[in-house]
Coordinates of N, CA and C in Angstrom, one line a residue:
A29 N 6.3 -12.6 -8.1 CA 6.3 -14.0 -7.7 C 5.1 -14.7 -8.2
A30 N 5.3 -15.7 -8.9 CA 4.1 -16.4 -9.6 C 3.6 -17.5 -8.7
S31 N 4.1 -17.7 -7.5 CA 3.7 -18.8 -6.7 C 2.5 -18.4 -5.9
G32 N 1.8 -19.4 -5.2 CA 0.7 -19.1 -4.4 C -0.6 -19.5 -5.1
S33 N -1.7 -19.4 -4.3 CA -3.0 -19.7 -4.9 C -3.4 -18.7 -5.9
G34 N -4.4 -19.0 -6.7 CA -5.0 -18.1 -7.7 C -5.5 -16.8 -7.0
S35 N -6.2 -17.0 -5.9 CA -6.8 -15.8 -5.3 C -5.8 -14.9 -4.7
K36 N -4.7 -15.5 -4.1 CA -3.7 -14.7 -3.6 C -2.9 -14.0 -4.7
G37 N -2.7 -14.6 -5.8 CA -2.0 -14.0 -7.0 C -2.8 -12.8 -7.5
S38 N -4.2 -13.0 -7.5 CA -5.0 -12.0 -8.0 C -5.0 -10.8 -7.1
K39 N -5.0 -11.0 -5.8 CA -4.9 -9.9 -4.8 C -3.6 -9.2 -4.9
S40 N -2.5 -10.0 -5.1 CA -1.2 -9.3 -5.2 C -1.1 -8.5 -6.5
G41 N -1.7 -9.0 -7.6 CA -1.7 -8.3 -8.8 C -2.5 -7.0 -8.7
L42 N -3.6 -7.0 -8.0 CA -4.4 -5.8 -7.8 C -3.7 -4.8 -7.0
L43 N -3.0 -5.3 -5.9 CA -2.3 -4.4 -5.1 C -1.1 -3.8 -5.9
N44 N -0.4 -4.6 -6.7 CA 0.7 -4.0 -7.4 C 0.2 -3.0 -8.4
D45 N -1.0 -3.2 -9.0 CA -1.6 -2.2 -9.9 C -1.9 -1.0 -9.2
F46 N -2.5 -1.1 -8.0 CA -2.8 0.0 -7.2 C -1.6 0.8 -6.8
I47 N -0.6 0.1 -6.4 CA 0.7 0.8 -6.0 C 1.3 1.6 -7.2
S48 N 1.2 1.0 -8.3 CA 1.7 1.6 -9.5 C 0.9 2.9 -9.8
F49 N -0.4 2.8 -9.6 CA -1.3 3.9 -9.8 C -0.9 5.0 -8.9
L50 N -0.7 4.7 -7.6 CA -0.4 5.7 -6.6 C 0.9 6.4 -6.9
E51 N 1.9 5.6 -7.3 CA 3.3 6.1 -7.6 C 3.2 7.0 -8.8
G52 N 2.4 6.7 -9.8 CA 2.3 7.5 -11.0 C 1.4 8.7 -10.8
N53 N 0.5 8.8 -9.9 CA -0.4 9.9 -9.8 C -0.2 10.8 -8.6
F54 N 0.7 10.5 -7.7 CA 0.9 11.3 -6.5 C 2.4 11.6 -6.4
P55 N 2.8 12.7 -7.1 CA 4.2 13.1 -7.1 C 4.7 13.5 -5.7
S56 N 6.0 13.5 -5.6 CA 6.7 13.9 -4.4 C 6.5 15.4 -4.2
A57 N 6.5 15.7 -2.9 CA 6.4 17.1 -2.5 C 7.5 17.9 -3.1
G58 N 7.2 19.2 -3.5 CA 8.2 20.1 -4.0 C 8.6 19.9 -5.5
T59 N 8.0 19.0 -6.2 CA 8.2 18.8 -7.6 C 7.3 19.7 -8.4
K60 N 7.6 19.8 -9.7 CA 6.8 20.6 -10.6 C 5.4 20.1 -10.6
E61 N 5.2 18.8 -10.6 CA 3.9 18.2 -10.7 C 3.1 18.5 -9.4
Q62 N 3.8 18.6 -8.3 CA 3.1 18.9 -7.0 C 2.5 20.3 -7.2
K63 N 3.2 21.2 -7.8 CA 2.7 22.5 -7.9 C 1.5 22.5 -8.8
E64 N 1.5 21.7 -9.9 CA 0.3 21.6 -10.7 C -0.9 21.1 -10.0
E65 N -0.6 20.1 -9.1 CA -1.7 19.6 -8.2 C -2.3 20.7 -7.4
D66 N -1.4 21.5 -6.8 CA -1.9 22.6 -6.0 C -2.8 23.6 -6.8
I67 N -2.4 23.8 -8.0 CA -3.2 24.7 -8.9 C -4.6 24.1 -9.1
I68 N -4.6 22.8 -9.4 CA -5.9 22.1 -9.6 C -6.8 22.2 -8.3
L69 N -6.2 22.0 -7.2 CA -6.9 22.1 -5.9 C -7.4 23.5 -5.7
D70 N -6.5 24.4 -5.9 CA -6.9 25.9 -5.7 C -8.1 26.2 -6.6
S71 N -8.0 25.7 -7.9 CA -9.1 26.0 -8.8 C -10.4 25.4 -8.4
L72 N -10.3 24.1 -7.9 CA -11.5 23.5 -7.4 C -12.1 24.3 -6.2
L73 N -11.3 24.7 -5.3 CA -11.7 25.4 -4.1 C -12.3 26.8 -4.5
R74 N -11.7 27.4 -5.5 CA -12.1 28.7 -5.8 C -13.3 28.7 -6.7
D75 N -13.3 27.8 -7.7 CA -14.4 27.8 -8.8 C -15.4 26.7 -8.7
G76 N -15.1 25.7 -7.9 CA -16.0 24.5 -7.8 C -17.2 24.8 -7.0
S77 N -18.3 24.1 -7.3 CA -19.5 24.2 -6.4 C -19.2 23.4 -5.1
K78 N -20.1 23.7 -4.2 CA -20.0 23.0 -2.9 C -20.1 21.5 -3.1
Q79 N -21.0 21.1 -4.0 CA -21.2 19.7 -4.3 C -19.9 19.0 -4.8
E80 N -19.2 19.7 -5.8 CA -17.9 19.2 -6.3 C -16.9 19.1 -5.2
V81 N -16.8 20.1 -4.4 CA -15.8 20.1 -3.3 C -16.1 18.9 -2.3
K82 N -17.4 18.8 -2.0 CA -17.9 17.7 -1.1 C -17.5 16.3 -1.7
E83 N -17.8 16.2 -3.0 CA -17.5 14.9 -3.7 C -16.0 14.6 -3.6
E84 N -15.2 15.6 -3.9 CA -13.7 15.4 -3.8 C -13.3 15.0 -2.4
F85 N -13.9 15.7 -1.4 CA -13.6 15.4 0.0 C -14.0 14.0 0.4
D86 N -15.2 13.6 -0.1 CA -15.7 12.2 0.2 C -14.8 11.2 -0.5
D87 N -14.3 11.5 -1.7 CA -13.4 10.6 -2.4 C -12.1 10.5 -1.6
A88 N -11.6 11.6 -1.1 CA -10.3 11.6 -0.3 C -10.5 10.8 1.0
K89 N -11.6 11.0 1.6 CA -11.9 10.2 2.9 C -11.9 8.7 2.6
L90 N -12.6 8.3 1.5 CA -12.7 6.9 1.1 C -11.3 6.4 0.9
L91 N -10.5 7.1 0.1 CA -9.1 6.7 -0.2 C -8.3 6.5 1.1
V92 N -8.4 7.4 2.0 CA -7.7 7.3 3.3 C -8.2 6.1 4.1
K93 N -9.5 5.8 4.1 CA -10.0 4.6 4.8 C -9.4 3.4 4.1
Q94 N -9.4 3.3 2.8 CA -8.9 2.2 2.1 C -7.4 2.0 2.4
L95 N -6.6 3.1 2.4 CA -5.2 3.0 2.7 C -4.9 2.6 4.1
E96 N -5.7 3.1 5.0 CA -5.6 2.7 6.4 C -5.8 1.2 6.6
R97 N -6.9 0.7 5.9 CA -7.2 -0.7 6.0 C -6.1 -1.6 5.3
K98 N -5.5 -1.1 4.2 CA -4.5 -1.8 3.5 C -3.2 -1.8 4.4
E99 N -2.9 -0.7 5.1 CA -1.8 -0.7 6.0 C -2.0 -1.7 7.1
F100 N -3.2 -1.7 7.7 CA -3.5 -2.7 8.8 C -3.3 -4.1 8.3
D101 N -3.8 -4.4 7.1 CA -3.7 -5.7 6.5 C -2.2 -6.1 6.3
L102 N -1.4 -5.2 5.8 CA 0.0 -5.4 5.6 C 0.7 -5.7 6.9
E103 N 0.4 -4.9 7.9 CA 1.0 -5.1 9.2 C 0.7 -6.5 9.8
S104 N -0.6 -6.9 9.6 CA -1.0 -8.2 10.1 C -0.3 -9.3 9.3
E105 N -0.2 -9.1 8.0 CA 0.5 -10.1 7.2 C 2.0 -10.2 7.6
L106 N 2.6 -9.0 7.8 CA 4.0 -9.0 8.2 C 4.3 -9.7 9.5
R107 N 3.4 -9.4 10.5 CA 3.5 -10.1 11.8 C 3.4 -11.6 11.6
A108 N 2.5 -12.0 10.8 CA 2.3 -13.5 10.6 C 3.6 -14.1 10.0
V109 N 4.2 -13.4 9.1 CA 5.5 -13.9 8.5 C 6.6 -13.9 9.5
V110 N 6.7 -12.9 10.3 CA 7.7 -12.8 11.3 C 7.5 -14.0 12.3
V111 N 6.3 -14.2 12.7 CA 6.0 -15.3 13.7 C 6.4 -16.6 13.0
E112 N 6.0 -16.8 11.8 CA 6.4 -18.1 11.1 C 7.9 -18.3 11.0
K113 N 8.6 -17.2 10.7 CA 10.1 -17.3 10.6 C 10.7 -17.6 12.0
E114 N 10.2 -16.9 13.0 CA 10.7 -17.1 14.4 C 10.4 -18.5 14.9
S115 N 9.2 -19.0 14.5 CA 8.9 -20.4 15.0 C 9.7 -21.4 14.3
M116 N 10.0 -21.1 13.0 CA 10.9 -22.1 12.3 C 12.3 -22.0 12.9
D117 N 12.8 -20.8 13.3 CA 14.1 -20.7 13.8 C 14.2 -21.3 15.2
S118 N 13.2 -21.2 16.0 CA 13.3 -21.7 17.4 C 12.8 -23.1 17.6
S119 N 12.2 -23.7 16.6 CA 11.6 -25.0 16.7 C 12.7 -26.1 16.6
G120 N 13.8 -25.7 16.0 CA 14.9 -26.7 15.9 C 14.7 -27.6 14.7
K121 N 13.5 -27.5 14.0 CA 13.3 -28.2 12.8 C 14.3 -27.7 11.7
S122 N 14.7 -28.6 10.9 CA 15.6 -28.2 9.8 C 14.7 -27.5 8.8
K123 N 15.2 -26.4 8.4 CA 14.4 -25.6 7.3 C 15.3 -25.5 6.1
T124 N 14.7 -25.5 5.0 CA 15.5 -25.4 3.8 C 15.9 -24.0 3.5
Y125 N 17.0 -23.8 2.8 CA 17.4 -22.5 2.4 C 16.3 -21.8 1.6
M126 N 15.6 -22.5 0.8 CA 14.5 -21.9 0.0 C 13.4 -21.4 0.9
E127 N 13.1 -22.2 1.9 CA 12.0 -21.7 2.9 C 12.5 -20.4 3.6
D128 N 13.7 -20.4 4.0 CA 14.2 -19.2 4.6 C 14.2 -18.0 3.7
M129 N 14.6 -18.2 2.5 CA 14.7 -17.1 1.4 C 13.3 -16.7 1.1
R130 N 12.3 -17.6 1.1 CA 10.9 -17.2 0.8 C 10.4 -16.3 1.9
L131 N 10.6 -16.7 3.1 CA 10.2 -15.8 4.2 C 10.9 -14.5 4.2
E132 N 12.2 -14.5 4.0 CA 12.9 -13.2 3.9 C 12.4 -12.3 2.8
E133 N 12.2 -12.9 1.7 CA 11.6 -12.1 0.5 C 10.2 -11.6 0.8
K134 N 9.4 -12.4 1.4 CA 8.0 -12.0 1.8 C 8.1 -10.8 2.8
M135 N 9.0 -10.9 3.7 CA 9.1 -9.8 4.7 C 9.5 -8.5 4.0
R136 N 10.5 -8.6 3.2 CA 11.0 -7.4 2.4 C 9.9 -6.9 1.5
E137 N 9.2 -7.7 0.9 CA 8.1 -7.3 0.0 C 7.0 -6.6 0.8
L138 N 6.6 -7.1 2.0 CA 5.6 -6.5 2.8 C 6.0 -5.2 3.3
E139 N 7.3 -5.1 3.8 CA 7.8 -3.8 4.3 C 7.9 -2.8 3.2
A140 N 8.2 -3.2 2.0 CA 8.3 -2.2 0.9 C 6.8 -1.7 0.5
R141 N 5.9 -2.7 0.5 CA 4.5 -2.3 0.1 C 4.0 -1.4 1.2
K142 N 4.3 -1.7 2.5 CA 3.8 -0.8 3.6 C 4.4 0.6 3.4
E143 N 5.6 0.7 3.0 CA 6.2 2.1 2.8 C 5.4 2.9 1.8
V144 N 5.0 2.2 0.7 CA 4.2 2.8 -0.3 C 2.9 3.3 0.2
V145 N 2.2 2.4 0.9 CA 0.9 2.8 1.5 C 1.1 3.9 2.5

């Protein structure tokens, strides 16, 4: 969606890039790639220095914090859209089909992004 302010578009673009990165770099459990990831982790734990293992652990903790924050932000944004939609429905104001579709699309987008995170 190309609508919205410049900063929101930039945030959305960054998020979409990040989601693409995650989808491309973290395969599903049980796949061949997962087994390769296990081999890399085993190698790091077996042959890596304490410093290398600590750095990987720190990176993982940072990623978890970032994903938790992103999930919280998505939940907040989704609640705001739900409240906006409910207030439009209950206010009795006439809403356009496009406004309703925009809110529905935004809700589906946020729910899908939340699933990825």
